[in-house]
Amino acid sequence: MNKRSLSRIEKPKASENMIRLAKRTDGDRYIATAKIIDVDGEKILLLNFFQRSELVKEKTGAAFRTFISRSDYITQDLSSARVKWKTGSFKSILGWYWWNTKEKGHDVTFASDSDFISAKYYMKAYFEGEDPNVWDAIWKFQDEVLDRRLKAKHKKETDKIDKKMEMVPEKPEGFEKWVHEIAMGDKRYLVYEAASKKKMTTGYCTYCKRTVRIDVKSVQPRNKKRGNCPNCGSPVTFIPKGYFPTYQRDSKWVCLMQKVSTVIVSRYFHVHQEIQRDYNYKESFSISELCRAFLEEDNVEIKIDSYEWGIYKQHGLPRWCPDQNHKNCASAVVYTENLPEVFKGTFYRYCALDLYQKKLACDPVPVWRFMNTYPRYTYLEMFLKAGLVNLTGEIVEGHAYELDLNGKTPETILGISKKYISILREIDGGTAELRLLKQCESDNILPQGEDIRGFCERFGGNDELIGVINAHMSIRKFNKYMDKQRTVLPKHKEVPCHAAWCSPESYSKKERMREGYRNLAKDWLDYISWSATLKYDIKDMYVLLPPDFGKAHDRVMKEYQAFKDEQERKRQEELEKLIKKALDAAEGIPAMMMKARGLMIILPKSGSEIKEEGRTLHHCVGTYVERVAKGETMILFIRKETAPDVPYFTLEYRDGKVIQCRGKKNCGMTKDVKAFVKAFERKMKEESEAENSVKGRRAG
């Protein structure tokens, strides 16, 4: 429909009959007229809508009008002076529609029978049932138009996606074999008959599908222990037959990268493997491609368009759709056979992603984090070639807090010299090991790589602990000492914590072992600190590493506590002396003994009285004792004259004014207390002025 031609049609005016109809009815919001007109040689149904509330006021202008052709519709808003069009259907424009009665309503009535007949004749192709409804027919027609518009809109998007997907080449020959052999290489099992007292037992390898004999003494099979199949030599996980589930299900994401012109496409496949115990360990294997990401270089910036296989816009049929983050393929095992060819001529030609994956064997790599990180930190290639795989992983994951990521050389990036870098390379250390080596270099200690690794496995990257150790002994000696002490610790019945119930894997036996070592190290640091305070000779190895650490720790703890108690007692005595001196100086002030309105001021005699006042009235005045001792403030008690020994209100006086006055549980002052406090403040001011006047005269 031509909007210009439609807008030139004369705007409708309401007739006298329509105004009278509006005044007689009160159940409808709109009164409509309908007529079939000819526009540019096409028959069009014109519906004019007049608001009943405006007709009652004898305003004859229409609110809006709708033009309906055989294939489209459009609505003109007549409430605006300028031409304004709406594409919404009557469902959004007319609004309310009720279903509670047998007759359906739309808050609209036709102005006359001729209007109804015109609309009914034009929309007859959309009538249903014996009692056709004009508005239902119009709604059905508009729904068809909206659906057609939506399909056209979606087609523009899906055509672009389909065109992009047509560029993706076929999977390389041997890709599925690689998935089965390499990517899922850690998902092979040897199910064996448990036989603790036998020399030989039997098992079934799910990879070579053979029953094998196992030498128990040499192989020593254990549940979930890694080993090799005696028949095919393949790496397998040993599982006793009684522990093997009915359905052993394993899944993993794998990533295949391919070159399409100047674009790198990453294809993510979800691999699912299932082994059924009751069907002679029958294995089923499926590979489903669920995600695709297109990476394009634009100067220095990297543009990524990602898609997933799913339901597009609730249409019901699966296809490639824009990424909705429904699939978690952040980490995947990367197919490395074609990477040199894929990255050739691109910014990633030296990124060493293939080396990263080969170092991790069949463990997943955070592919897109790596691809996003590499343009900023191109030295990842250098770290990978140096064997620093763990450190590379921490940089990619954003956990490398010990590095100067803007450095240019390995020494400036890592913050350690070459001989310490060689130790880090030897143990393939991460951030924790790097922190320890930094501390060792600071202490001018050159440790062995295995000692650093062992320390980190036990205590993490605790540079404070290793700094104390370096001052007195070798790291190896400390590791051995802690191993010995941990074996003699009393064993308690383990009660799993909340974290263990939520995530049992994160609270494994290995993690509990680390927690035990770290708690022991904390106790040792406390022990050394207490010993130094008590003037023990911590250079003496017998003191530094007592044969029975538990007993030595408890003994020194008691001595240290007694020492601290004695220090506190002396401090309190000194504090009381200072408080008494400050209070004695205030005794001569008349206002400090003021009585009025049944209330009185009482000067505390000691710091303990102030603390007792706070405990009785449940407020924090007890914490003001030291400030009183230093002369920074003054604490006074307000008591009733009838009960001078019962705490009532507590007052703080400082710098010539009352700072606060609190009662029980920090309650505010009553009217009589407030008046008493004002009188006290005024009297203190008068006495201060009088004293200053006397001093002035003496000086003159």
XYZ file of C-alpha atoms in Angstrom:
700
model
C 0.000 0.000 0.000
C 1.178 3.485 -0.892
C 1.286 5.547 2.307
C 1.243 8.844 0.397
C -1.969 7.916 -1.368
C -3.517 6.748 1.900
C -2.541 9.899 3.816
C -4.208 12.116 1.142
C -7.610 10.541 1.848
C -9.812 13.001 3.721
C -9.927 12.506 7.491
C -13.327 11.273 8.724
C -15.780 13.247 10.867
C -18.394 11.772 13.174
C -22.062 12.198 12.231
C -24.854 13.400 14.548
C -26.172 9.810 14.731
C -22.777 8.615 16.017
C -22.734 11.303 18.741
C -26.223 10.275 19.854
C -25.157 6.581 19.824
C -22.145 7.432 22.007
C -24.375 9.194 24.548
C -26.800 6.229 24.677
C -24.132 3.528 25.195
C -21.496 3.199 27.893
C -19.952 -0.278 27.414
C -17.600 0.392 24.476
C -14.476 2.485 24.157
C -14.692 2.953 20.388
C -17.364 3.373 17.697
C -16.177 2.282 14.236
C -17.229 2.990 10.684
C -16.305 0.812 7.692
C -16.340 1.254 3.934
C -14.626 -0.259 0.916
C -12.663 2.305 -1.110
C -10.522 2.261 -4.251
C -6.875 3.355 -3.841
C -4.586 3.207 -6.867
C -6.832 0.575 -8.470
C -6.910 -1.674 -5.366
C -9.991 -2.374 -3.206
C -9.201 -1.537 0.434
C -11.284 -1.775 3.606
C -11.109 1.487 5.571
C -11.975 1.287 9.281
C -12.330 4.589 11.205
C -12.257 4.436 15.037
C -13.866 7.197 17.110
C -13.285 7.341 20.861
C -16.647 7.267 22.651
C -15.443 9.530 25.484
C -14.603 12.226 22.880
C -17.903 11.789 21.000
C -19.804 12.397 24.246
C -18.025 15.774 24.388
C -19.249 16.299 20.774
C -15.710 16.135 19.369
C -16.047 14.679 15.870
C -12.428 13.735 15.017
C -11.392 10.041 14.745
C -8.663 8.582 17.007
C -7.125 6.421 14.263
C -7.988 4.621 11.056
C -6.840 1.281 9.630
C -6.413 0.381 5.952
C -6.731 -3.337 5.139
C -5.797 -4.725 1.720
C -5.846 -8.352 0.597
C -2.216 -8.809 1.654
C -1.349 -6.123 4.214
C -2.649 -3.570 6.714
C -1.492 -0.332 8.300
C -2.902 2.105 10.858
C -2.739 5.919 10.797
C -2.709 7.765 14.146
C -5.095 10.727 13.699
C -4.482 12.214 17.155
C -1.234 13.765 15.842
C -1.078 16.814 13.595
C 1.649 15.234 11.467
C 1.249 11.939 9.611
C 2.071 9.074 11.976
C 1.808 5.365 11.123
C 1.477 2.271 13.325
C 2.237 -1.292 12.227
C 0.785 -3.037 15.317
C -2.319 -5.221 15.124
C -5.635 -4.526 16.835
C -4.494 -6.775 19.691
C -2.035 -4.086 20.728
C -4.066 -1.032 19.668
C -7.568 -1.939 20.897
C -6.343 -3.816 23.924
C -8.837 -5.551 26.202
C -10.745 -8.634 24.990
C -13.009 -10.732 27.183
C -13.793 -14.444 27.119
C -15.992 -14.912 30.185
C -19.292 -14.602 28.317
C -20.651 -16.431 25.303
C -20.435 -13.267 23.220
C -16.936 -12.029 22.505
C -16.237 -8.335 22.757
C -13.513 -5.945 21.684
C -14.697 -2.689 23.265
C -15.784 -1.640 19.744
C -19.220 -1.315 18.149
C -20.085 -0.446 14.542
C -21.853 2.874 13.962
C -24.479 1.320 11.666
C -25.566 -1.921 10.011
C -24.091 -0.784 6.677
C -20.648 -0.418 8.316
C -20.923 -3.940 9.732
C -22.007 -5.377 6.344
C -19.098 -3.685 4.530
C -16.530 -5.117 6.980
C -18.199 -8.549 6.942
C -18.251 -8.701 3.148
C -14.569 -7.736 2.820
C -13.342 -10.179 5.507
C -15.604 -13.140 4.597
C -12.618 -15.303 3.533
C -11.476 -15.416 7.163
C -14.787 -16.358 8.816
C -15.020 -19.564 10.841
C -18.020 -21.378 12.344
C -21.751 -20.740 12.096
C -21.661 -17.443 14.004
C -18.791 -15.515 12.345
C -17.246 -12.540 14.130
C -15.796 -9.682 12.063
C -13.138 -8.802 14.621
C -11.985 -12.415 14.899
C -11.617 -12.486 11.110
C -9.575 -9.258 11.126
C -7.387 -10.586 13.946
C -6.765 -13.825 12.042
C -5.821 -11.852 8.912
C -3.477 -9.569 10.891
C -1.832 -12.580 12.563
C -1.088 -14.025 9.115
C 0.435 -10.718 8.001
C 2.540 -10.474 11.177
C 3.737 -14.048 10.733
C 4.684 -13.338 7.121
C 6.550 -10.176 8.131
C 8.389 -12.067 10.903
C 9.388 -14.874 8.542
C 10.742 -12.324 6.069
C 12.708 -10.636 8.850
C 14.070 -13.952 10.129
C 14.912 -15.090 6.610
C 17.300 -12.167 6.192
C 19.187 -13.355 9.295
C 19.045 -17.083 8.541
C 20.154 -16.552 4.919
C 23.317 -14.823 6.186
C 23.944 -17.670 8.630
C 23.355 -20.340 5.969
C 25.706 -18.551 3.575
C 28.393 -18.538 6.267
C 27.867 -22.202 7.101
C 28.194 -23.201 3.430
C 31.802 -21.950 3.579
C 32.756 -24.503 6.257
C 34.697 -27.411 4.713
C 34.261 -31.094 5.487
C 35.918 -32.643 8.528
C 39.453 -33.904 7.859
C 39.866 -37.582 7.138
C 40.731 -39.396 10.335
C 39.188 -36.759 12.630
C 36.735 -39.181 14.245
C 39.502 -41.731 14.727
C 41.583 -39.013 16.457
C 38.643 -38.222 18.744
C 38.322 -41.869 19.761
C 42.045 -42.594 20.061
C 43.509 -39.319 21.392
C 40.827 -36.967 22.766
C 39.047 -39.735 24.692
C 42.273 -41.546 25.494
C 41.814 -41.072 29.250
C 38.353 -42.677 29.183
C 39.512 -46.301 28.846
C 38.944 -48.768 31.656
C 40.255 -52.091 32.837
C 37.536 -53.736 34.938
C 39.199 -56.336 37.157
C 38.147 -58.972 39.641
C 39.161 -57.784 43.117
C 41.636 -60.290 44.617
C 43.679 -58.951 47.520
C 45.215 -62.342 48.492
C 45.731 -63.792 45.031
C 48.861 -63.525 42.935
C 46.933 -63.328 39.661
C 43.508 -62.007 38.727
C 41.591 -61.288 35.528
C 40.153 -58.137 34.000
C 38.445 -56.807 30.878
C 39.917 -53.946 28.834
C 37.194 -51.758 27.302
C 39.665 -50.518 24.659
C 41.084 -53.716 23.168
C 37.984 -55.648 24.287
C 40.003 -58.571 25.631
C 39.989 -60.475 28.897
C 43.493 -60.176 30.349
C 45.419 -61.717 33.222
C 46.841 -59.284 35.800
C 49.846 -59.893 38.029
C 48.553 -58.430 41.321
C 51.998 -58.123 42.906
C 53.623 -56.148 40.082
C 50.617 -54.162 38.796
C 48.928 -53.573 42.199
C 45.534 -52.566 40.764
C 43.518 -50.090 42.854
C 40.220 -48.308 42.291
C 40.703 -45.371 39.846
C 44.448 -46.004 39.612
C 46.040 -45.190 36.240
C 48.060 -47.888 34.522
C 48.458 -49.839 31.274
C 46.562 -52.764 29.823
C 48.788 -55.922 29.909
C 47.432 -56.910 26.470
C 47.391 -53.745 24.291
C 49.583 -51.480 26.440
C 47.005 -48.666 26.263
C 46.724 -46.293 29.270
C 43.683 -47.375 31.318
C 41.945 -46.622 34.605
C 41.608 -49.644 36.900
C 38.148 -50.139 38.396
C 37.009 -53.162 40.443
C 34.090 -54.997 38.880
C 31.850 -54.266 41.857
C 32.469 -50.524 41.506
C 31.908 -50.287 37.756
C 28.450 -48.704 37.156
C 25.741 -50.224 34.995
C 26.200 -47.336 32.571
C 29.609 -45.660 32.530
C 29.008 -42.349 30.765
C 31.817 -39.978 29.776
C 31.656 -36.790 27.727
C 34.082 -34.195 26.479
C 34.270 -31.220 24.112
C 36.701 -31.324 21.196
C 37.615 -28.435 18.915
C 38.437 -28.620 15.213
C 39.931 -25.469 13.659
C 39.789 -24.910 9.899
C 40.714 -22.106 7.506
C 38.035 -20.498 5.331
C 39.632 -17.814 3.140
C 40.985 -15.311 5.730
C 38.667 -16.558 8.481
C 39.461 -19.209 11.102
C 36.442 -21.278 12.076
C 36.451 -23.235 15.334
C 34.029 -26.157 15.330
C 33.070 -27.579 18.717
C 31.933 -31.198 18.927
C 30.373 -32.784 21.991
C 31.624 -36.350 22.357
C 29.582 -38.844 24.366
C 30.788 -42.324 25.271
C 28.725 -44.942 27.085
C 29.839 -48.400 28.260
C 27.104 -50.841 29.359
C 28.279 -53.334 31.960
C 25.327 -55.733 31.619
C 25.788 -56.051 27.836
C 29.337 -57.401 27.875
C 30.777 -53.876 28.138
C 29.175 -52.788 24.908
C 30.434 -49.328 23.914
C 28.437 -46.644 22.100
C 30.065 -43.508 20.776
C 28.552 -40.274 19.380
C 29.998 -36.995 18.082
C 27.657 -33.999 17.700
C 28.721 -30.613 16.363
C 26.948 -27.993 18.482
C 28.940 -24.752 18.190
C 30.878 -22.817 15.571
C 32.917 -19.666 16.051
C 34.325 -17.576 13.205
C 37.444 -15.541 13.982
C 38.456 -12.737 11.660
C 41.433 -10.390 11.948
C 40.630 -6.712 11.494
C 43.997 -4.934 11.733
C 44.961 -5.601 15.348
C 41.447 -6.345 16.622
C 39.958 -9.838 16.561
C 36.288 -10.198 15.612
C 34.416 -13.325 16.690
C 30.986 -14.442 15.444
C 29.697 -17.513 17.239
C 26.748 -19.781 16.503
C 25.120 -22.803 18.102
C 22.953 -25.668 16.881
C 19.516 -25.218 18.432
C 15.922 -24.060 17.990
C 15.778 -20.767 16.106
C 13.316 -18.217 17.515
C 11.028 -20.971 18.884
C 10.263 -22.166 15.350
C 10.574 -25.782 16.453
C 13.151 -26.969 13.903
C 16.849 -27.268 14.835
C 19.324 -25.277 12.772
C 22.348 -22.981 13.151
C 21.374 -19.987 15.303
C 23.182 -16.968 16.775
C 25.005 -17.949 19.970
C 22.655 -18.004 22.995
C 25.265 -19.322 25.486
C 23.307 -22.549 25.943
C 26.377 -24.720 25.332
C 29.373 -24.664 27.658
C 32.275 -25.400 25.313
C 34.720 -22.929 26.850
C 37.384 -25.645 27.199
C 37.975 -28.380 24.647
C 40.607 -30.813 23.395
C 42.036 -29.226 20.240
C 42.698 -31.222 17.066
C 46.364 -30.377 16.405
C 47.106 -32.189 13.112
C 46.143 -29.250 10.871
C 46.944 -26.235 13.104
C 50.178 -25.167 11.316
C 48.219 -25.050 8.041
C 45.260 -23.214 9.649
C 47.410 -20.516 11.307
C 49.755 -20.020 8.344
C 49.760 -16.364 7.227
C 47.693 -15.236 10.244
C 48.534 -13.420 13.467
C 48.466 -16.797 15.250
C 51.183 -18.464 13.150
C 53.536 -18.546 16.179
C 50.996 -18.960 18.982
C 52.051 -22.577 19.763
C 48.492 -23.708 20.543
C 49.386 -27.145 19.152
C 52.319 -27.358 21.565
C 50.040 -26.294 24.455
C 47.566 -29.074 23.666
C 50.277 -31.713 23.220
C 51.763 -30.803 26.612
C 48.330 -31.331 28.201
C 47.738 -34.618 26.291
C 43.972 -35.239 26.292
C 43.061 -32.566 28.879
C 40.864 -29.696 27.595
C 42.388 -26.304 26.735
C 40.540 -22.968 27.226
C 40.649 -22.373 23.474
C 39.020 -18.975 23.089
C 40.614 -17.562 26.220
C 43.945 -18.536 24.692
C 43.011 -16.963 21.344
C 41.896 -13.739 23.063
C 44.942 -13.559 25.367
C 47.657 -14.274 22.797
C 47.351 -10.951 20.831
C 48.069 -9.052 24.073
C 50.749 -11.369 25.459
C 52.608 -12.888 22.533
C 55.311 -14.255 24.857
C 52.947 -17.179 25.624
C 54.739 -18.939 22.776
C 58.069 -18.403 24.558
C 56.688 -19.781 27.835
C 55.242 -22.864 26.124
C 58.474 -23.630 24.315
C 60.315 -23.201 27.630
C 58.031 -25.823 29.191
C 56.075 -23.419 31.443
C 52.689 -24.979 30.663
C 51.113 -24.427 34.095
C 52.129 -20.765 34.142
C 50.740 -20.309 30.620
C 47.432 -21.778 31.761
C 47.276 -19.329 34.677
C 47.993 -16.379 32.362
C 45.234 -17.519 29.987
C 42.782 -17.931 32.890
C 43.740 -14.495 34.258
C 45.243 -15.769 37.531
C 48.900 -14.776 37.001
C 49.072 -12.026 39.625
C 52.841 -12.364 40.186
C 53.812 -11.365 36.631
C 54.644 -8.071 34.984
C 52.586 -8.796 31.886
C 53.875 -5.676 30.133
C 57.518 -6.788 30.404
C 59.675 -7.534 27.359
C 62.112 -10.191 28.616
C 61.539 -13.363 30.677
C 63.433 -11.796 33.595
C 61.239 -8.657 33.695
C 58.009 -10.601 33.137
C 58.713 -13.209 35.824
C 60.656 -10.958 38.188
C 63.459 -13.509 38.773
C 66.922 -14.047 37.278
C 67.887 -16.723 34.730
C 69.136 -19.332 37.222
C 65.800 -19.176 39.081
C 63.910 -19.294 35.773
C 65.704 -22.568 35.001
C 64.404 -23.992 38.311
C 60.870 -22.844 37.411
C 61.211 -24.555 34.016
C 62.524 -27.741 35.619
C 59.364 -28.169 37.737
C 56.923 -26.566 35.234
C 55.918 -24.192 38.011
C 52.975 -21.856 38.207
C 52.294 -18.672 40.155
C 52.702 -20.360 43.560
C 56.149 -21.736 42.711
C 57.137 -18.368 41.230
C 56.286 -16.606 44.508
C 58.519 -19.039 46.405
C 61.413 -18.563 43.999
C 61.095 -14.782 44.298
C 61.382 -15.083 48.065
C 64.369 -17.448 47.737
C 66.154 -15.014 45.439
C 65.438 -12.211 47.888
C 66.986 -14.352 50.662
C 69.923 -15.287 48.383
C 69.025 -19.000 48.613
C 69.276 -21.268 45.545
C 66.912 -24.208 46.206
C 66.476 -27.512 44.408
C 63.521 -27.729 42.027
C 62.104 -30.859 43.663
C 62.224 -29.137 47.084
C 60.213 -26.177 45.772
C 57.692 -28.528 44.143
C 57.348 -30.575 47.338
C 56.941 -27.442 49.463
C 54.269 -26.059 47.107
C 52.342 -29.348 47.122
C 52.262 -29.263 50.913
C 51.926 -25.567 51.781
C 51.059 -23.715 48.546
C 52.823 -20.469 47.652
C 53.354 -19.382 51.277
C 56.254 -16.943 50.827
C 56.049 -15.813 54.485
C 56.678 -19.391 55.636
C 59.521 -19.987 53.194
C 61.131 -16.693 54.250
C 61.288 -17.912 57.875
C 62.610 -21.311 56.731
C 65.347 -19.753 54.562
C 66.626 -17.846 57.590
C 67.249 -21.030 59.607
C 67.341 -24.225 57.510
C 66.967 -25.811 54.075
C 63.537 -26.288 52.470
C 64.167 -30.032 52.141
C 64.819 -30.359 55.886
C 61.594 -28.530 56.708
C 59.576 -30.704 54.294
C 60.928 -33.882 55.916
C 60.278 -32.530 59.411
C 56.654 -31.678 58.582
C 56.106 -35.109 56.979
C 57.284 -36.751 60.198
C 55.202 -34.484 62.469
C 52.039 -34.958 60.417
C 52.215 -38.762 60.770
C 52.077 -38.485 64.589
C 49.106 -36.097 64.710
C 46.030 -37.586 66.471
C 43.401 -38.867 64.047
C 39.835 -37.671 64.548
C 36.643 -38.983 63.031
C 36.080 -36.915 59.909
C 32.786 -35.049 59.643
C 32.444 -33.696 56.069
C 31.896 -29.960 55.910
C 29.198 -28.261 53.842
C 31.641 -27.793 50.935
C 32.327 -31.541 50.900
C 28.614 -32.345 50.560
C 28.155 -29.791 47.783
C 31.265 -30.755 45.814
C 32.891 -34.004 47.039
C 35.582 -33.845 44.337
C 36.834 -30.467 45.582
C 37.207 -31.888 49.092
C 39.167 -34.976 48.078
C 41.679 -36.913 50.122
C 44.474 -34.920 48.507
C 42.833 -31.638 49.446
C 42.350 -32.769 53.041
C 46.066 -33.678 53.140
C 47.010 -30.185 51.929
C 44.722 -28.601 54.506
C 46.431 -30.635 57.248
C 49.904 -29.505 56.124
C 48.862 -25.855 55.900
C 47.278 -25.868 59.361
C 50.455 -27.448 60.729
C 52.548 -24.713 59.065
C 50.363 -21.986 60.615
C 50.859 -23.544 64.056
C 54.630 -23.710 63.483
C 54.791 -20.014 62.530
C 52.836 -19.148 65.705
C 55.215 -21.327 67.734
C 58.305 -19.548 66.299
C 56.748 -16.118 66.980
C 55.924 -17.033 70.595
C 59.393 -18.506 71.127
C 61.029 -15.323 69.849
C 58.861 -13.208 72.176
C 59.803 -15.412 75.127
C 63.518 -14.946 74.243
C 64.118 -18.582 73.321
C 67.163 -19.215 71.128
C 65.399 -19.953 67.840
C 68.766 -20.565 66.195
C 68.964 -23.739 68.271
C 67.647 -26.555 66.033
C 66.137 -28.335 69.040
C 63.997 -25.250 69.702
C 63.324 -24.626 66.012
C 62.310 -28.211 65.188
C 61.299 -29.922 68.455
C 61.039 -33.733 68.276
C 57.404 -33.654 69.423
C 55.979 -30.508 67.898
C 52.498 -30.963 69.374
C 53.746 -30.983 72.975
C 56.245 -28.179 72.363
C 53.546 -26.031 70.731
C 51.123 -26.471 73.653
C 53.834 -25.820 76.269
C 55.087 -22.625 74.611
C 51.503 -21.467 74.011
C 50.784 -21.664 77.774
C 54.017 -19.813 78.599
C 53.228 -17.147 76.036
C 49.674 -16.746 77.359
C 51.016 -16.355 80.916
C 53.524 -13.779 79.653
C 50.770 -11.806 77.860
C 48.535 -11.992 80.962
C 51.340 -10.555 83.096
C 51.898 -7.787 80.534
C 48.185 -6.989 80.549
C 48.109 -6.929 84.362
C 50.972 -4.430 84.457
C 49.312 -2.329 81.774
C 46.043 -2.258 83.697
C 47.864 -1.229 86.873
C 49.538 1.638 85.053
C 46.202 2.560 83.476
C 44.486 2.657 86.872
C 47.192 4.977 88.208
C 46.677 7.381 85.334
C 42.867 7.246 85.714
C 43.114 7.912 89.466
C 45.372 10.885 88.782
C 42.897 12.309 86.240
C 39.911 11.733 88.543
C 41.685 13.175 91.576
C 42.297 16.379 89.612
C 38.543 16.643 88.901
C 37.407 16.128 92.524
C 37.950 19.773 93.440
C 35.504 21.051 90.793
C 32.143 21.943 92.485
C 30.088 20.950 89.435
C 31.413 17.405 89.743
C 29.371 17.066 92.966
C 26.219 18.735 91.599
C 22.757 17.694 92.891
C 19.417 18.883 91.466
C 15.893 17.582 90.610
C 16.526 14.361 92.500
C 19.644 13.583 90.415
C 23.323 13.781 91.263
C 26.747 13.611 89.605
C 29.138 10.901 90.803
C 32.798 10.863 89.826
C 34.089 7.292 89.199
C 36.969 6.219 91.384
C 38.692 3.799 88.988
C 38.712 2.336 85.500
C 37.062 -0.840 86.762
C 34.071 1.229 87.915
C 33.739 2.669 84.398
C 33.853 -0.833 82.883
C 31.266 -2.092 85.388
C 29.010 0.839 84.460
C 29.190 -0.238 80.801
C 28.437 -3.884 81.620
C 25.422 -2.937 83.808
C 23.866 -0.467 81.348
C 24.838 -2.524 78.268
C 26.688 0.233 76.435
C 30.294 0.787 75.343
C 31.607 3.211 77.983
C 34.098 0.522 79.126
C 36.104 1.154 75.949
C 36.694 4.805 77.009
C 38.998 3.871 79.939
C 42.260 4.457 78.064
C 41.039 7.807 76.734
C 40.183 8.866 80.303
C 43.657 7.774 81.444
C 45.256 9.938 78.730
C 43.124 12.933 79.736
C 41.358 13.034 76.367
C 37.847 12.867 77.845
C 35.950 12.651 81.184
C 33.332 10.028 82.142
C 30.770 10.866 84.865
C 27.856 8.909 86.336
C 24.337 10.356 86.776
C 22.493 8.649 89.615
C 19.214 9.144 91.428
C 19.657 10.640 94.891
C 17.440 7.872 96.268
C 19.675 5.156 94.745
C 23.243 6.531 94.418
C 24.746 3.064 93.926
C 22.481 2.008 91.044
C 23.737 2.976 87.506
C 21.232 5.259 85.753
C 22.859 7.401 83.003
C 26.489 7.839 81.867
C 27.828 11.206 80.679
C 30.887 12.065 78.562
C 32.289 15.589 79.023
C 35.007 16.943 76.733
C 36.288 20.331 75.533
C 33.850 22.316 77.692
C 30.645 20.516 76.605
C 28.674 17.332 77.088
C 29.396 15.052 74.119
C 26.839 12.348 74.914
C 24.669 10.981 77.688
C 23.340 7.416 77.422
C 21.143 5.215 79.560
C 20.470 1.493 79.531
C 21.080 -0.113 76.121
C 22.094 3.298 74.721
C 18.632 4.839 75.291
C 18.251 8.612 74.991
C 17.859 11.077 77.884
C 14.554 11.593 79.680
C 13.265 15.161 80.113
C 14.517 15.483 83.697
C 17.941 14.068 82.783
C 18.185 16.416 79.798
C 17.429 19.433 82.026
C 19.947 18.209 84.616
C 22.651 17.787 81.952
C 22.052 21.289 80.573
C 22.326 22.720 84.095
C 25.570 20.768 84.646
C 27.014 22.009 81.355
C 26.090 25.608 82.206
C 27.613 25.339 85.695
C 30.851 23.867 84.299
C 31.043 26.763 81.844
C 30.515 29.331 84.580
C 33.206 27.776 86.765
C 35.607 27.646 83.834
C 35.007 31.362 83.029
C 35.449 32.311 86.676
C 38.706 30.391 86.900
C 40.015 32.032 83.725
C 39.078 35.465 85.094
C 41.052 34.836 88.298
C 44.054 33.662 86.304
C 43.835 36.794 84.166
C 43.844 39.114 87.186
C 46.802 37.269 88.715
C 48.693 37.608 85.471
C 47.934 41.387 85.381
